[in-house]
Amino acid sequence: MSFNLAARLAARRAEHLYRQRPLLQSPQGPKVVVDGQPLLAFCNNDYLGLANHPQVIEAWRAGAARWGVGGGASHLVIGHSSPHHALEEALADLTGRPRALLFTTGYMANLGAVTALVGQGDTVLEDRLNHASLLDAGLLSGARFQRYLHNDPVSLAKRLENATGNTLVVTDGVFSMDGDIADLPALALEARAKGAWLMVDDAHGFGPLGANGGGIVEHFGLSLEDVPVLVGTLGKAFGTAGAFVAGSDDLIESLIQFARPYIYTTSQPPALACATLKSLELLRTEHWRREHLQALIRQFRHGAEQIGLALMDSATPIQPIMIGDAGRAVLFSQMLRARGLMVTAIRPPTVPAGSARLRVTLTAAHSEAQVQLLLEGLADCVQQLRAVPNHA
Ligand SMILES: Cc1ncc(COP(=O)(O)O)c(C=O)c1O
């Protein structure tokens, strides 16, 4: 008997689904060095261009000098330090919620919130295209787990009719692989009508969306009652790392008591919280970043439409180009790379079978000239790809 990992890996290669890690040999930003090659990258989630910002780096440096480098223990033992606490208060203020609770990663925040709120006898209803961490959380919770049609309040309403126990409706705010924005007002209405709670993971909305970067909830002006459980991650537009859940005092106290991924892990380095406090300040006050990003999104969509690319219905920095076939998506990505452009091909199981795509992401650190270079590269590759049959 053997695990036969070699056969499993070979099958993955044959399906064009084998994943490899590009080696980044420079800081994050539009201009990177990957596997020894200088490239212009359009695939990170650093939407506001803060991951390599001098003031954020300085805040981290000063934080390390003052607080040391390690969290030292879990929050409930002796790992909850003043910078963590100050960051939680600033995040509560950003979200307009009474409190916020810091988690080490977004994956853990989602796992912690869902499993603390529902269990056997309860129901979790999730959008079909939710992020993997939300789907995993639903499955692991032990609650009855069902998915509704993508961003479809009518499909949600049908599922709500048969829900039992405490019911949690869970959705991405901005869908991570499609870039579209959840119809939160309608989803909130359905959830509230049935006494269910709506949980929103706005990992990709904080920063780009909302007048002050407060994400989808600010964008739609939704109350605590509409969205009782709000998740944000700090590794994307905030440019650092970690995540948070924002909500009522009772919610946060319950997570502190019952969310195992919160309780049984070492707190993030306090200096990281110092850096995030600085990036939060920049996110709220430097409106030019959101405005520039919006201008780049318009420029990209206009140019891509002229080339005839299959864009998705997205008004966010996530601008996927639908390809369909996984092998073809990889080939497209390789052709771009040969021209000095890096755009990742996203394939199943991250997206549904037959919907492989190039996931273009734009950031405030890009210039109009760089977006123009991307458009020219895409136009060249489209020409060349026309000569290549499917499953090439
Ligand atoms: C929608 C969404 N939620 C959660 C996560 C996980 O966050 P983290 O990277 O902080 O674990 C991601 C991606 O990383 C995401 O795209």
PDB file of N, CA and C in Angstrom, residues 3 5 8 11 18 22 38 88 104 120 127 175 326 338 347 356 361 377 388:
ATOM      1  N   PHE A   3       0.831   5.809  -0.681  1.00  0.00           N
ATOM      2  CA  PHE A   3       0.025   7.010  -0.942  1.00  0.00           C
ATOM      3  C   PHE A   3       0.009   7.367  -2.433  1.00  0.00           C
ATOM      4  N   LEU A   5       1.735   9.472  -4.230  1.00  0.00           N
ATOM      5  CA  LEU A   5       1.670  10.909  -4.478  1.00  0.00           C
ATOM      6  C   LEU A   5       2.149  11.252  -5.888  1.00  0.00           C
ATOM      7  N   ARG A   8      -0.636  11.160  -8.315  1.00  0.00           N
ATOM      8  CA  ARG A   8      -1.555  12.276  -8.090  1.00  0.00           C
ATOM      9  C   ARG A   8      -0.993  13.575  -8.682  1.00  0.00           C
ATOM     10  N   ALA A  11      -1.167  13.486 -12.485  1.00  0.00           N
ATOM     11  CA  ALA A  11      -2.522  13.752 -12.993  1.00  0.00           C
ATOM     12  C   ALA A  11      -2.797  15.249 -12.983  1.00  0.00           C
ATOM     13  N   TYR A  18      -1.418  22.044 -12.344  1.00  0.00           N
ATOM     14  CA  TYR A  18      -0.277  22.010 -11.420  1.00  0.00           C
ATOM     15  C   TYR A  18       0.090  23.429 -11.023  1.00  0.00           C
ATOM     16  N   PRO A  22       5.864  31.290  -7.914  1.00  0.00           N
ATOM     17  CA  PRO A  22       6.872  32.195  -8.473  1.00  0.00           C
ATOM     18  C   PRO A  22       7.707  32.746  -7.319  1.00  0.00           C
ATOM     19  N   PRO A  38      12.964  40.699 -14.432  1.00  0.00           N
ATOM     20  CA  PRO A  38      12.235  41.930 -14.095  1.00  0.00           C
ATOM     21  C   PRO A  38      10.877  41.922 -14.808  1.00  0.00           C
ATOM     22  N   GLU A  88      -7.480  47.605  17.196  1.00  0.00           N
ATOM     23  CA  GLU A  88      -8.885  47.169  17.266  1.00  0.00           C
ATOM     24  C   GLU A  88      -9.815  48.379  17.395  1.00  0.00           C
ATOM     25  N   THR A 104      -5.119  36.606  13.335  1.00  0.00           N
ATOM     26  CA  THR A 104      -3.794  36.518  12.716  1.00  0.00           C
ATOM     27  C   THR A 104      -3.863  36.465  11.195  1.00  0.00           C
ATOM     28  N   GLN A 120     -24.077  22.191  15.230  1.00  0.00           N
ATOM     29  CA  GLN A 120     -25.120  21.203  14.939  1.00  0.00           C
ATOM     30  C   GLN A 120     -26.514  21.767  15.208  1.00  0.00           C
ATOM     31  N   ASP A 127     -22.905  31.947  -0.527  1.00  0.00           N
ATOM     32  CA  ASP A 127     -22.832  32.169  -1.976  1.00  0.00           C
ATOM     33  C   ASP A 127     -21.935  31.081  -2.586  1.00  0.00           C
ATOM     34  N   PHE A 175     -16.253  39.819  -4.691  1.00  0.00           N
ATOM     35  CA  PHE A 175     -15.884  38.420  -4.943  1.00  0.00           C
ATOM     36  C   PHE A 175     -14.448  38.352  -5.457  1.00  0.00           C
ATOM     37  N   ALA A 326      -8.220  25.760 -19.017  1.00  0.00           N
ATOM     38  CA  ALA A 326      -7.106  26.012 -18.088  1.00  0.00           C
ATOM     39  C   ALA A 326      -5.767  26.098 -18.832  1.00  0.00           C
ATOM     40  N   ALA A 338       6.536  36.479 -21.242  1.00  0.00           N
ATOM     41  CA  ALA A 338       7.624  36.622 -22.223  1.00  0.00           C
ATOM     42  C   ALA A 338       7.756  38.081 -22.659  1.00  0.00           C
ATOM     43  N   ARG A 347      -7.062  28.954 -12.035  1.00  0.00           N
ATOM     44  CA  ARG A 347      -7.672  27.734 -12.579  1.00  0.00           C
ATOM     45  C   ARG A 347      -8.471  26.998 -11.510  1.00  0.00           C
ATOM     46  N   ALA A 356     -11.458  29.057 -16.233  1.00  0.00           N
ATOM     47  CA  ALA A 356     -10.110  29.573 -15.961  1.00  0.00           C
ATOM     48  C   ALA A 356     -10.011  30.986 -16.528  1.00  0.00           C
ATOM     49  N   THR A 361      -5.134  42.484 -11.553  1.00  0.00           N
ATOM     50  CA  THR A 361      -5.471  43.411 -10.466  1.00  0.00           C
ATOM     51  C   THR A 361      -4.702  44.707 -10.674  1.00  0.00           C
ATOM     52  N   GLY A 377       0.387  44.673 -24.415  1.00  0.00           N
ATOM     53  CA  GLY A 377       0.819  43.275 -24.292  1.00  0.00           C
ATOM     54  C   GLY A 377      -0.354  42.328 -24.498  1.00  0.00           C
ATOM     55  N   VAL A 388      -3.656  29.642 -32.136  1.00  0.00           N
ATOM     56  CA  VAL A 388      -3.428  28.425 -31.352  1.00  0.00           C
ATOM     57  C   VAL A 388      -4.761  27.737 -31.079  1.00  0.00           C
TER      58      VAL A 388
END
